[in-house]
Amino acid sequence: MLSLYETKLSSRLLLGSARYPSPAVLAESVRRSGTEVVTVSLRREMAGGKAGGAFFEMIRSLGVRILPNTAGCHTVEEAVLTARMAREVFRTNWVKLEVIGRHDNLQPDVFELVEAARTLCEEGFAVFPYTTDDLVVAEKLLDAGCEVLMPWCAPIGSAAGPRSLSALTAMRAAFPGVPLIVDAGIGRPSHATMVMEFGYDAVLLNTAVAGAGDPPAMAEAFSRATMAGRQAFEAGMLEPREMAVASTPIVGKGVFA
Amino acid sequence: MRLLVKGAGVAGLTAALELVRRGFAVEVAERRRTVGLGASHYAGGMLAPYCEREAAEEAVLTLGIDAARWWEEALPGEVVRNGTLVVASGRDLPELNRFAARTRGYRRVSAEEIAALEPALAGRFQHGLFFAEEAHLDPRRALNGLYEMLTARGVAFHLGSVGQPQEGLFSAVLDCTGPAAIATLPGLRGVRGEMLYLETPDVRLSRPVRLLHPRHPVYIVPRRDHRFMIGATMIETEDEGPISARSLMELLNAAYAVHPAFGEARVVETGTGVRPAFADNLPRVVERPDGLAIAGMYRHGFLLAPATARQAADRLEQRLLPAGKELNHASAHQRGTAGLQELDARRSSP
């Protein structure tokens, strides 16, 4: 079982709720993914401060845990304010903390991120920081009070898949006891399987499902891929070798002439 | 047999015309001071069933495929059949491939072909998709055109909040009030859309141009008098307040990316509308105690209104006319071929 801030989850797939063809398709995708956590962007849906009532109601009715995010925030102040609003709207202390530093690749501004994380953790939030694979930043986020880390594996929405395998494995090795969730950059189910094989605890994705030709079917594919990767990790995989290793022993083999 | 159509947006006016063609006596009630001032006022007017299929269900294509013909018959000369051009910058090429994989009815066009279609865009885009069968119209001109035509055919309009007719006096009421029905129709929600109009003599386009972008896809629809409609955001809220600075920046950036001369254009209008939508973003003709409602046009008002209008008219005929009878107030040719075909189909069925 995956444990995030003392909440036990059986699904290791977290799903974003943005940019689906329709709320009906989103609901069906969530159902078929088997996910128990759905992220919701508060910012855009609250233009003018009037909550997107019907849309939020629909998300609430899915019966999953809601992880509000601070997508689109560029400063500590914006992110903290958005997190506080989200706590009121969704009545949860969970928040996916996103503080963007660059507009073109949506790279996190890790300096602002750490500061915002410290403020929110002090206020009692359970912070899920969207970060890079930088180990020093990860250390600072843990110092700030985060109990989960969410490194990217490629830019948001890029569908590029894991770009730096060694950085991902190093991070896993550096923080063996911390739940690590790959957030952003996953494009295909095989990407999800790969990072789960590395021992990551979960994956969070949105565009890979929302932008698929058949989002509910893709949600199911990701669910299976995530489970496969986790099961393989737990089962213990072989280390690759340079030379062949015969799968049938030679000694004692019958000789047919 | 008197019918009341409530709401003079695209759904109401198209339905009114269908009903008049079938011989009903129709009156239209609109709380605003004139027709077409609701969500329809901010519509792009793209009759683009193939492009819309990218993020919508197949029904949008099947119901919308006939829309251009309907509008052309109703308002000769208003429909421009120049297709749609879809482009993306070099770095967003995967978006273009994704769009191509989700749609049909296009051919891929090279930089030279783009320049031939739209000389203003020569050298600006290396790859594009051309949807030759698509069309567009000016929504405001189209709705005023329907208004004049309906008035000429004897339809009484009750405009403004005073002097609204008593609903009890009508055989049936057809509710086409768009977002106003959100409070009374279960499952209907509002999706905010923001748009703006630019005016510049320095760019000429003959057809809608869609610029793909992973986060901010936009379309530019050319209008008369050097104007261009730039749209549109999609935000899950019923807020009708003014356009946000962020949305304005995104729309302007995209327009500027399509052609730098838009940087010198005048912003002559910005606007915000609320699109009524059901959970599947498809419209419905809904049964109500006093008649029907056409609801949930979402971002497909001009594309799907002809289909919902016919559907609503069919159902009102079935509901109000005894089997085998039909109203004979209009001669066959006045009904238009679309209505005729449907009547014929029903007569020949057992």
Coordinates of C-alpha atoms in Angstrom, one line a residue:
Chain A
M1 CA 0.0 0.0 0.0
L2 CA 1.1 3.5 -0.8
S3 CA 1.0 5.9 2.2
L4 CA 0.9 9.6 1.5
Y5 CA 0.6 11.8 4.6
E6 CA -0.7 8.8 6.5
T7 CA -3.4 8.2 3.9
K8 CA -3.3 4.6 2.5
L9 CA -3.9 4.3 -1.2
S10 CA -4.0 1.1 -3.3
S11 CA -3.7 2.9 -6.6
R12 CA -0.3 4.3 -7.6
L13 CA -1.7 6.4 -10.4
L14 CA -2.7 10.0 -9.7
L15 CA -4.7 11.8 -12.5
G16 CA -5.0 15.4 -13.5
S17 CA -8.4 16.8 -14.4
A18 CA -7.6 19.4 -17.0
R19 CA -8.3 19.6 -20.7
Y20 CA -10.4 16.5 -21.2
P21 CA -12.9 16.7 -24.2
S22 CA -15.8 16.9 -21.7
P23 CA -16.5 16.3 -18.0
A24 CA -18.2 13.1 -18.9
V25 CA -15.0 11.8 -20.5
L26 CA -13.0 12.9 -17.5
A27 CA -15.4 11.1 -15.1
E28 CA -15.1 7.9 -17.2
S29 CA -11.3 8.2 -17.4
V30 CA -11.1 8.5 -13.6
R31 CA -13.3 5.5 -13.2
R32 CA -11.3 3.3 -15.5
S33 CA -7.9 4.5 -14.2
G34 CA -8.8 3.2 -10.8
T35 CA -7.1 6.3 -9.4
E36 CA -7.9 7.5 -5.9
V37 CA -6.4 10.9 -6.2
V38 CA -7.4 13.6 -8.8
T39 CA -5.6 16.9 -9.1
V40 CA -7.7 20.1 -9.7
S41 CA -6.4 23.4 -10.8
L42 CA -8.1 26.1 -8.8
R43 CA -6.7 29.1 -10.5
R44 CA -8.2 29.1 -13.9
E45 CA -11.4 27.7 -12.8
M46 CA -11.9 30.5 -10.4
A47 CA -11.7 33.5 -12.7
G48 CA -13.2 36.4 -10.8
G49 CA -13.4 34.5 -7.6
K50 CA -16.6 32.7 -8.5
A51 CA -16.0 29.0 -8.1
G52 CA -16.7 26.8 -11.0
G53 CA -19.6 25.3 -9.1
A54 CA -20.8 22.6 -11.4
F55 CA -17.4 21.4 -12.5
F56 CA -16.2 21.2 -8.9
E57 CA -19.4 19.4 -7.9
M58 CA -18.7 16.9 -10.6
I59 CA -15.1 16.3 -9.4
R60 CA -16.4 16.0 -5.8
S61 CA -19.0 13.4 -7.0
L62 CA -16.2 11.2 -8.4
G63 CA -15.6 9.9 -4.9
V64 CA -11.9 10.3 -5.1
R65 CA -9.5 12.3 -2.9
I66 CA -8.9 15.8 -4.4
L67 CA -5.4 17.2 -4.6
P68 CA -5.8 20.9 -5.5
N69 CA -2.9 22.4 -7.3
T70 CA -1.4 25.8 -7.7
A71 CA -0.8 25.6 -11.4
G72 CA 0.1 28.8 -13.1
C73 CA 1.5 30.4 -9.9
H74 CA 4.9 32.2 -10.4
T75 CA 5.5 33.6 -6.9
V76 CA 5.4 32.5 -3.2
E77 CA 2.6 34.9 -2.5
E78 CA 0.4 33.6 -5.4
A79 CA 1.0 30.0 -4.5
V80 CA 0.3 30.4 -0.8
L81 CA -2.9 32.4 -1.5
T82 CA -4.1 29.8 -4.0
A83 CA -3.4 27.0 -1.6
R84 CA -5.4 28.7 1.1
M85 CA -8.3 29.3 -1.3
A86 CA -8.2 25.6 -2.3
R87 CA -8.4 24.5 1.3
E88 CA -11.6 26.5 1.7
V89 CA -13.2 25.3 -1.6
F90 CA -12.3 21.6 -1.3
R91 CA -12.0 21.3 2.5
T92 CA -8.7 19.5 2.3
N93 CA -5.2 20.4 3.6
W94 CA -3.6 18.6 0.6
V95 CA -2.0 20.8 -2.0
K96 CA 0.2 20.1 -5.0
L97 CA 2.6 23.0 -4.9
E98 CA 3.6 24.3 -8.3
V99 CA 5.6 27.5 -8.6
I100 CA 6.7 28.1 -12.2
G101 CA 10.0 29.7 -13.0
R102 CA 10.1 29.6 -16.8
H103 CA 7.2 30.2 -19.0
D104 CA 8.3 28.0 -21.9
N105 CA 9.2 24.7 -20.3
L106 CA 7.1 25.3 -17.1
Q107 CA 10.2 24.5 -15.0
P108 CA 9.7 24.9 -11.3
D109 CA 11.3 27.9 -9.6
V110 CA 12.9 25.8 -6.9
F111 CA 13.9 28.8 -4.8
E112 CA 10.3 30.1 -4.5
L113 CA 9.1 26.5 -4.2
V114 CA 11.1 25.8 -1.0
E115 CA 10.0 29.1 0.6
A116 CA 6.3 28.5 -0.3
A117 CA 6.6 24.9 1.0
R118 CA 8.0 26.1 4.3
T119 CA 5.1 28.6 4.8
L120 CA 2.4 26.1 3.8
C121 CA 3.8 23.2 6.0
E122 CA 3.9 25.6 8.9
E123 CA 0.2 26.3 8.3
G124 CA -0.6 22.6 8.5
F125 CA -0.8 21.8 4.8
A126 CA 0.2 18.4 3.4
V127 CA 2.4 19.7 0.6
F128 CA 3.1 17.7 -2.6
P129 CA 5.9 19.8 -4.2
Y130 CA 6.4 19.7 -8.0
T131 CA 10.2 19.9 -8.2
T132 CA 13.1 19.0 -10.4
D133 CA 15.4 16.0 -9.9
D134 CA 17.9 18.2 -8.0
L135 CA 18.9 16.4 -4.8
V136 CA 19.8 19.5 -2.8
V137 CA 16.4 21.1 -3.6
A138 CA 14.8 17.8 -2.5
E139 CA 16.7 17.9 0.8
K140 CA 15.5 21.5 1.4
L141 CA 11.9 20.5 0.7
L142 CA 12.1 17.7 3.2
D143 CA 13.7 20.2 5.7
A144 CA 10.8 22.5 5.0
G145 CA 8.4 19.8 6.2
C146 CA 7.3 18.0 3.0
E147 CA 6.8 14.3 3.4
V148 CA 6.4 13.6 -0.3
L149 CA 8.5 14.7 -3.3
M150 CA 7.2 15.0 -6.9
P151 CA 10.1 15.4 -9.4
W152 CA 9.5 15.9 -13.1
C153 CA 10.9 13.5 -15.6
A154 CA 10.5 15.9 -18.5
P155 CA 8.6 19.3 -18.9
I156 CA 4.8 19.3 -18.2
G157 CA 2.7 18.1 -21.1
S158 CA 5.8 17.3 -23.2
A159 CA 5.1 13.5 -23.3
A160 CA 8.8 13.1 -23.7
G161 CA 9.2 10.5 -21.0
P162 CA 12.2 10.1 -18.6
R163 CA 15.0 12.3 -19.9
S164 CA 17.6 11.6 -17.3
L165 CA 17.5 8.0 -16.1
S166 CA 20.6 8.4 -13.9
A167 CA 19.1 11.5 -12.1
L168 CA 15.9 9.5 -11.4
T169 CA 17.7 6.5 -10.0
A170 CA 20.0 8.7 -8.0
M171 CA 17.1 10.4 -6.4
R172 CA 15.5 7.1 -5.6
A173 CA 18.7 5.9 -4.0
A174 CA 19.2 9.2 -2.1
F175 CA 15.7 9.2 -0.4
P176 CA 14.8 5.5 0.2
G177 CA 12.1 6.2 2.7
V178 CA 10.4 9.1 1.1
P179 CA 7.4 8.6 -1.2
L180 CA 8.5 9.8 -4.6
I181 CA 6.0 10.5 -7.3
V182 CA 7.0 11.3 -10.9
D183 CA 5.0 14.3 -11.9
A184 CA 5.1 15.7 -15.4
G185 CA 6.6 14.5 -18.6
I186 CA 5.0 11.0 -18.8
G187 CA 3.7 10.5 -22.3
R188 CA 3.2 6.7 -22.7
P189 CA 2.3 3.8 -20.5
S190 CA 5.9 2.4 -21.0
H191 CA 7.3 5.6 -19.4
A192 CA 5.1 5.0 -16.3
T193 CA 6.3 1.4 -16.2
M194 CA 9.9 2.4 -16.4
V195 CA 9.9 4.8 -13.5
M196 CA 7.9 2.4 -11.4
E197 CA 10.5 -0.2 -12.1
F198 CA 13.1 2.2 -10.7
G199 CA 11.2 2.0 -7.5
Y200 CA 9.2 5.2 -7.7
D201 CA 6.1 5.1 -5.5
A202 CA 3.6 6.5 -8.0
V203 CA 3.1 8.6 -11.1
L204 CA 1.0 11.7 -11.7
L205 CA -0.1 12.5 -15.2
N206 CA -2.8 14.5 -17.1
T207 CA -2.1 15.3 -20.7
A208 CA -1.1 11.8 -21.6
V209 CA -4.6 10.7 -20.8
A210 CA -6.6 13.9 -21.5
G211 CA -5.0 14.3 -24.9
A212 CA -5.3 10.7 -26.0
G213 CA -7.7 9.7 -28.8
D214 CA -9.7 7.6 -26.3
P215 CA -8.9 9.0 -22.9
P216 CA -10.8 6.4 -20.8
A217 CA -9.0 3.5 -22.6
M218 CA -5.6 5.3 -22.1
A219 CA -6.4 5.8 -18.4
E220 CA -6.9 2.1 -18.1
A221 CA -3.6 1.4 -20.0
F222 CA -1.8 3.6 -17.6
S223 CA -3.3 1.9 -14.7
R224 CA -2.1 -1.4 -15.9
A225 CA 1.3 -0.1 -16.8
T226 CA 1.8 1.5 -13.4
M227 CA 0.8 -1.7 -11.7
A228 CA 3.1 -3.8 -13.9
G229 CA 6.1 -1.6 -13.1
R230 CA 5.4 -1.7 -9.4
Q231 CA 4.9 -5.5 -9.4
A232 CA 8.2 -5.9 -11.3
F233 CA 10.0 -3.7 -8.8
E234 CA 8.7 -5.7 -5.9
A235 CA 9.4 -9.0 -7.6
G236 CA 13.0 -8.1 -8.0
M237 CA 14.4 -7.7 -11.5
L238 CA 17.6 -9.1 -13.1
E239 CA 20.6 -6.8 -13.6
P240 CA 21.5 -6.6 -17.2
R241 CA 24.8 -8.3 -18.3
E242 CA 27.0 -8.0 -21.3
M243 CA 27.1 -11.7 -22.2
A244 CA 24.5 -14.3 -22.8
V245 CA 23.3 -16.5 -19.9
A246 CA 21.8 -19.7 -21.2
S247 CA 18.4 -20.2 -19.8
T248 CA 18.7 -24.0 -20.2
P249 CA 21.5 -25.6 -18.1
I250 CA 23.9 -27.6 -20.2
V251 CA 25.1 -30.0 -17.5
G252 CA 22.9 -33.1 -17.3
K253 CA 21.2 -32.3 -20.6
G254 CA 20.2 -35.3 -22.6
V255 CA 22.2 -35.9 -25.7
F256 CA 20.4 -37.0 -28.8
A257 CA 22.6 -38.2 -31.5
Chain B
M1 CA -51.4 26.5 -33.2
R2 CA -49.3 29.2 -31.5
L3 CA -45.9 28.4 -30.2
L4 CA -43.6 30.6 -28.1
V5 CA -39.9 30.4 -28.5
K6 CA -38.1 31.8 -25.5
G7 CA -34.6 33.2 -26.3
A8 CA -33.5 34.9 -29.5
G9 CA -30.0 33.5 -29.7
V10 CA -28.8 31.0 -32.3
A11 CA -30.8 28.1 -30.9
G12 CA -34.1 30.1 -30.6
L13 CA -33.9 31.8 -34.0
T14 CA -33.0 28.7 -36.0
A15 CA -35.8 26.8 -34.2
A16 CA -38.3 29.6 -34.9
L17 CA -37.4 29.4 -38.6
E18 CA -37.9 25.6 -38.7
L19 CA -41.2 25.9 -37.0
V20 CA -42.4 28.7 -39.3
R21 CA -41.4 26.6 -42.3
R22 CA -43.7 23.8 -40.9
G23 CA -46.6 26.1 -40.7
F24 CA -46.7 27.0 -37.0
A25 CA -47.6 30.5 -35.8
V26 CA -44.5 31.4 -33.9
E27 CA -43.7 34.2 -31.4
V28 CA -40.3 34.9 -30.0
A29 CA -39.7 36.3 -26.5
E30 CA -36.3 37.7 -25.6
R31 CA -35.5 39.5 -22.4
R32 CA -32.6 41.5 -23.9
R33 CA -33.2 44.6 -26.0
T34 CA -32.6 42.8 -29.3
V35 CA -31.7 39.4 -30.7
G36 CA -28.4 37.6 -30.5
L37 CA -26.9 39.3 -27.5
G38 CA -26.2 36.2 -25.3
A39 CA -23.5 33.6 -25.9
S40 CA -24.2 33.8 -29.6
H41 CA -22.9 37.3 -29.6
Y42 CA -19.4 36.0 -28.8
A43 CA -19.4 33.0 -31.2
G44 CA -16.8 32.4 -33.8
G45 CA -19.3 31.3 -36.4
M46 CA -17.0 28.5 -37.6
L47 CA -19.0 25.7 -39.4
A48 CA -16.1 23.4 -38.7
P49 CA -17.4 19.9 -37.9
Y50 CA -14.2 18.2 -38.9
C51 CA -11.9 20.4 -36.8
E52 CA -14.2 20.3 -33.8
R53 CA -14.1 16.5 -33.8
E54 CA -10.5 16.8 -32.4
A55 CA -11.9 17.3 -28.9
A56 CA -15.6 16.4 -29.3
E57 CA -17.6 13.2 -29.9
E58 CA -18.5 11.9 -33.3
A59 CA -22.0 13.4 -32.9
V60 CA -20.6 16.9 -33.4
L61 CA -19.5 15.8 -36.9
T62 CA -22.6 13.9 -37.9
L63 CA -25.0 16.6 -36.6
G64 CA -22.8 19.4 -37.9
I65 CA -21.9 18.2 -41.3
D66 CA -25.1 19.7 -42.8
A67 CA -24.9 23.0 -41.0
A68 CA -23.2 25.0 -43.8
R69 CA -25.9 24.0 -46.3
W70 CA -28.7 24.9 -43.8
W71 CA -27.3 28.4 -43.2
E72 CA -26.7 28.9 -47.0
E73 CA -30.3 28.0 -47.7
A74 CA -31.6 30.2 -44.9
L75 CA -29.4 33.2 -45.6
P76 CA -28.0 33.1 -49.2
G77 CA -24.6 34.8 -49.4
E78 CA -23.8 34.7 -45.7
V79 CA -21.8 31.5 -45.7
V80 CA -18.2 31.6 -46.8
R81 CA -17.0 28.2 -48.0
N82 CA -13.2 28.6 -47.9
G83 CA -12.3 25.9 -45.5
T84 CA -10.2 26.1 -42.4
L85 CA -6.4 26.3 -42.2
V86 CA -4.8 24.8 -39.2
V87 CA -1.1 25.7 -38.5
A88 CA 1.4 25.2 -35.7
S89 CA 4.9 26.7 -35.2
G90 CA 7.9 24.4 -35.8
R91 CA 8.3 23.5 -32.1
D92 CA 4.6 22.5 -31.8
L93 CA 4.7 20.1 -34.7
P94 CA 3.7 17.2 -32.4
E95 CA 0.4 19.2 -31.8
L96 CA -0.3 19.3 -35.5
N97 CA 0.3 15.5 -35.8
R98 CA -1.9 14.9 -32.8
F99 CA -4.7 17.1 -34.3
A100 CA -4.3 15.2 -37.6
A101 CA -4.6 11.9 -35.9
R102 CA -7.9 12.9 -34.2
T103 CA -9.6 14.4 -37.3
R104 CA -10.3 13.7 -40.9
G105 CA -11.5 15.7 -43.9
Y106 CA -8.2 17.5 -44.4
R107 CA -5.1 17.4 -46.5
R108 CA -1.6 18.3 -45.3
V109 CA -0.3 21.5 -46.8
S110 CA 3.3 22.6 -47.2
A111 CA 4.7 26.1 -46.7
E112 CA 4.1 26.8 -50.5
E113 CA 0.5 25.7 -50.3
I114 CA -0.1 27.7 -47.1
A115 CA 1.2 30.8 -49.0
A116 CA -1.1 30.0 -51.9
L117 CA -4.1 29.7 -49.6
E118 CA -3.3 32.7 -47.4
P119 CA -0.7 35.0 -48.9
A120 CA -0.5 36.9 -45.7
L121 CA 1.0 33.8 -44.0
A122 CA 3.7 33.2 -46.6
G123 CA 6.9 32.0 -45.0
R124 CA 5.4 31.9 -41.5
F125 CA 4.5 28.2 -41.2
Q126 CA 6.1 25.1 -42.6
H127 CA 3.3 22.7 -42.0
G128 CA -0.5 22.9 -41.9
L129 CA -3.7 21.0 -42.4
F130 CA -6.4 22.3 -44.8
F131 CA -10.0 21.3 -44.1
A132 CA -11.4 22.3 -47.5
E133 CA -15.1 21.4 -46.8
E134 CA -15.5 23.7 -43.8
A135 CA -17.1 27.1 -43.8
H136 CA -17.7 30.2 -41.7
L137 CA -20.2 33.0 -41.2
D138 CA -20.5 36.2 -39.2
P139 CA -22.8 35.2 -36.3
R140 CA -24.0 38.8 -35.7
R141 CA -25.0 39.3 -39.3
A142 CA -26.5 35.8 -39.5
L143 CA -28.8 36.3 -36.4
N144 CA -29.9 39.8 -37.6
G145 CA -30.6 38.2 -41.0
L146 CA -32.8 35.5 -39.3
Y147 CA -34.5 38.2 -37.3
E148 CA -35.4 40.2 -40.4
M149 CA -36.5 37.2 -42.3
L150 CA -38.7 35.9 -39.4
T151 CA -40.3 39.4 -38.9
A152 CA -41.0 39.5 -42.6
R153 CA -42.7 36.1 -42.3
G154 CA -45.0 37.4 -39.6
V155 CA -43.2 36.2 -36.5
A156 CA -43.9 38.6 -33.6
F157 CA -40.9 39.4 -31.4
H158 CA -41.3 40.5 -27.8
L159 CA -38.0 42.2 -27.0
G160 CA -37.0 43.7 -23.6
S161 CA -37.9 42.8 -20.1
V162 CA -41.3 44.5 -20.2
G163 CA -44.3 43.3 -22.0
Q164 CA -43.3 39.6 -22.1
P165 CA -46.2 37.4 -23.4
Q166 CA -48.1 35.1 -21.1
E167 CA -46.8 31.6 -21.6
G168 CA -50.2 30.0 -20.8
L169 CA -51.7 31.3 -24.0
F170 CA -49.5 29.1 -26.2
S171 CA -49.9 25.5 -27.2
A172 CA -46.2 24.9 -26.3
V173 CA -43.1 26.7 -25.2
L174 CA -39.7 26.1 -26.6
D175 CA -37.1 27.2 -24.1
C176 CA -33.9 28.4 -25.9
T177 CA -32.6 30.6 -23.1
G178 CA -29.0 29.3 -23.1
P179 CA -27.1 29.9 -19.9
A180 CA -30.3 31.2 -18.3
A181 CA -31.6 27.7 -18.2
I182 CA -28.7 26.5 -16.0
A183 CA -30.7 27.0 -12.9
T184 CA -33.7 25.0 -14.1
L185 CA -32.2 22.2 -16.2
P186 CA -30.4 19.5 -14.1
G187 CA -26.9 18.7 -15.4
L188 CA -26.4 21.9 -17.3
R189 CA -23.4 24.0 -16.4
G190 CA -21.7 27.1 -17.7
V191 CA -18.3 27.3 -19.4
R192 CA -16.8 30.7 -19.6
G193 CA -15.4 31.9 -22.9
E194 CA -13.4 35.1 -23.6
M195 CA -12.7 36.6 -27.0
L196 CA -11.7 39.8 -28.6
Y197 CA -12.0 41.7 -31.9
L198 CA -8.9 43.2 -33.6
E199 CA -9.1 45.6 -36.5
T200 CA -6.2 46.1 -38.9
P201 CA -6.0 46.7 -42.7
D202 CA -2.5 45.1 -42.7
V203 CA -3.6 41.4 -42.6
R204 CA -5.9 39.7 -45.0
L205 CA -7.3 36.2 -44.3
S206 CA -9.9 34.4 -46.4
R207 CA -10.8 31.7 -43.9
P208 CA -10.5 30.8 -40.2
V209 CA -7.0 30.1 -39.1
R210 CA -6.4 27.9 -36.1
L211 CA -3.0 28.1 -34.3
L212 CA -2.3 24.9 -32.4
H213 CA -0.4 25.2 -29.1
P214 CA -0.2 22.8 -26.2
R215 CA -1.7 25.2 -23.8
H216 CA -3.3 28.1 -25.7
P217 CA -4.8 27.0 -29.0
V218 CA -6.7 29.9 -30.6
Y219 CA -8.6 30.6 -33.8
I220 CA -8.8 33.8 -35.9
V221 CA -11.9 34.3 -37.9
P222 CA -11.9 37.1 -40.5
R223 CA -14.9 39.4 -40.6
R224 CA -15.8 42.3 -42.9
D225 CA -14.3 45.7 -42.4
H226 CA -10.8 44.5 -41.6
R227 CA -11.9 42.9 -38.4
F228 CA -10.8 39.6 -36.9
M229 CA -12.4 37.7 -34.1
I230 CA -9.8 36.0 -31.9
G231 CA -11.0 33.3 -29.6
A232 CA -11.6 31.7 -27.3
T233 CA -10.8 30.6 -23.8
M234 CA -12.6 27.7 -22.0
I235 CA -12.8 28.0 -18.3
E236 CA -15.0 26.0 -16.0
T237 CA -16.9 28.8 -14.3
E238 CA -20.2 30.6 -14.8
D239 CA -18.5 34.0 -14.2
E240 CA -19.4 36.6 -16.8
G241 CA -17.0 39.3 -15.6
P242 CA -14.7 41.1 -18.0
I243 CA -11.8 39.2 -19.7
S244 CA -8.8 38.5 -17.5
A245 CA -5.4 40.0 -18.2
R246 CA -4.0 36.5 -18.6
S247 CA -6.6 35.5 -21.2
L248 CA -6.1 38.8 -23.0
M249 CA -2.3 38.2 -23.1
E250 CA -2.7 34.6 -24.3
L251 CA -5.1 35.5 -27.1
L252 CA -3.0 38.5 -28.2
N253 CA 0.2 36.5 -28.1
A254 CA -1.3 33.8 -30.3
A255 CA -2.6 36.4 -32.8
Y256 CA 0.8 38.0 -32.9
A257 CA 2.4 34.6 -33.5
V258 CA 0.1 34.1 -36.5
H259 CA 1.0 37.5 -37.9
P260 CA 3.1 40.2 -36.4
A261 CA 1.0 42.9 -38.0
F262 CA -1.7 42.0 -35.4
G263 CA 0.7 43.7 -32.9
E264 CA -0.3 47.0 -34.5
A265 CA -4.0 46.2 -34.8
R266 CA -6.7 48.0 -32.7
V267 CA -8.4 46.1 -30.0
V268 CA -12.0 47.2 -30.9
E269 CA -13.8 44.8 -28.5
T270 CA -13.3 42.3 -25.8
G271 CA -16.1 40.1 -24.6
T272 CA -17.1 37.3 -22.2
G273 CA -19.9 34.8 -22.7
V274 CA -21.0 31.7 -20.8
R275 CA -21.6 28.6 -22.9
P276 CA -24.3 26.3 -21.5
A277 CA -23.1 22.7 -21.6
F278 CA -24.0 19.2 -20.4
A279 CA -21.5 16.8 -19.0
D280 CA -20.7 15.3 -22.4
N281 CA -20.6 18.8 -24.0
L282 CA -23.3 17.8 -26.5
P283 CA -26.7 19.6 -26.9
R284 CA -30.0 18.1 -26.1
V285 CA -33.7 18.6 -26.9
V286 CA -35.2 18.2 -23.5
E287 CA -38.9 17.4 -22.7
R288 CA -40.5 19.9 -20.3
P289 CA -44.1 20.0 -19.0
D290 CA -45.1 23.0 -21.2
G291 CA -43.0 22.0 -24.2
L292 CA -39.4 21.5 -25.0
A293 CA -36.0 23.0 -24.3
I294 CA -33.0 23.2 -26.6
A295 CA -30.0 23.3 -24.3
G296 CA -26.3 22.7 -23.9
M297 CA -25.0 24.1 -27.2
Y298 CA -21.6 24.5 -25.6
R299 CA -19.1 25.9 -28.2
H300 CA -21.1 24.5 -31.1
G301 CA -24.1 26.9 -31.4
F302 CA -23.9 27.8 -35.1
L303 CA -22.6 24.4 -36.0
L304 CA -25.3 22.3 -34.3
A305 CA -28.3 24.7 -34.0
P306 CA -29.7 23.6 -37.4
A307 CA -29.8 20.0 -36.2
T308 CA -31.3 20.8 -32.8
A309 CA -33.9 23.1 -34.5
R310 CA -35.0 20.3 -36.8
Q311 CA -35.1 17.8 -33.9
A312 CA -37.2 20.2 -31.7
A313 CA -39.6 21.0 -34.6
D314 CA -40.0 17.3 -35.3
R315 CA -40.9 16.6 -31.7
L316 CA -43.3 19.5 -31.4
E317 CA -45.1 18.3 -34.6
Q318 CA -45.4 14.8 -33.2
R319 CA -46.6 16.2 -29.9
L320 CA -49.1 18.7 -31.1
L321 CA -50.4 17.3 -34.4
P322 CA -52.6 14.2 -34.5
A323 CA -51.0 11.4 -36.5
G324 CA -51.4 11.7 -40.2
K325 CA -52.2 15.5 -40.1
E326 CA -50.0 18.4 -40.8
L327 CA -50.4 22.1 -40.7
N328 CA -50.9 23.5 -44.2
H329 CA -50.3 27.2 -43.6
A330 CA -47.0 27.2 -45.5
S331 CA -46.7 25.9 -49.0
A332 CA -44.1 23.2 -49.6
H333 CA -41.5 25.4 -51.2
Q334 CA -41.6 27.9 -48.3
R335 CA -40.6 25.2 -45.9
G336 CA -37.3 24.7 -47.5
T337 CA -36.0 21.4 -48.8
A338 CA -34.6 20.3 -45.4
G339 CA -38.0 20.4 -43.7
L340 CA -39.6 18.8 -46.8
Q341 CA -37.3 15.8 -46.8
E342 CA -38.1 15.1 -43.2
L343 CA -41.8 15.4 -43.7
D344 CA -41.6 13.1 -46.7
A345 CA -39.7 10.6 -44.8
R346 CA -42.3 10.6 -42.1
R347 CA -45.2 10.3 -44.5
S348 CA -43.7 7.2 -46.2
S349 CA -43.0 5.5 -42.9
P350 CA -45.8 3.3 -41.5

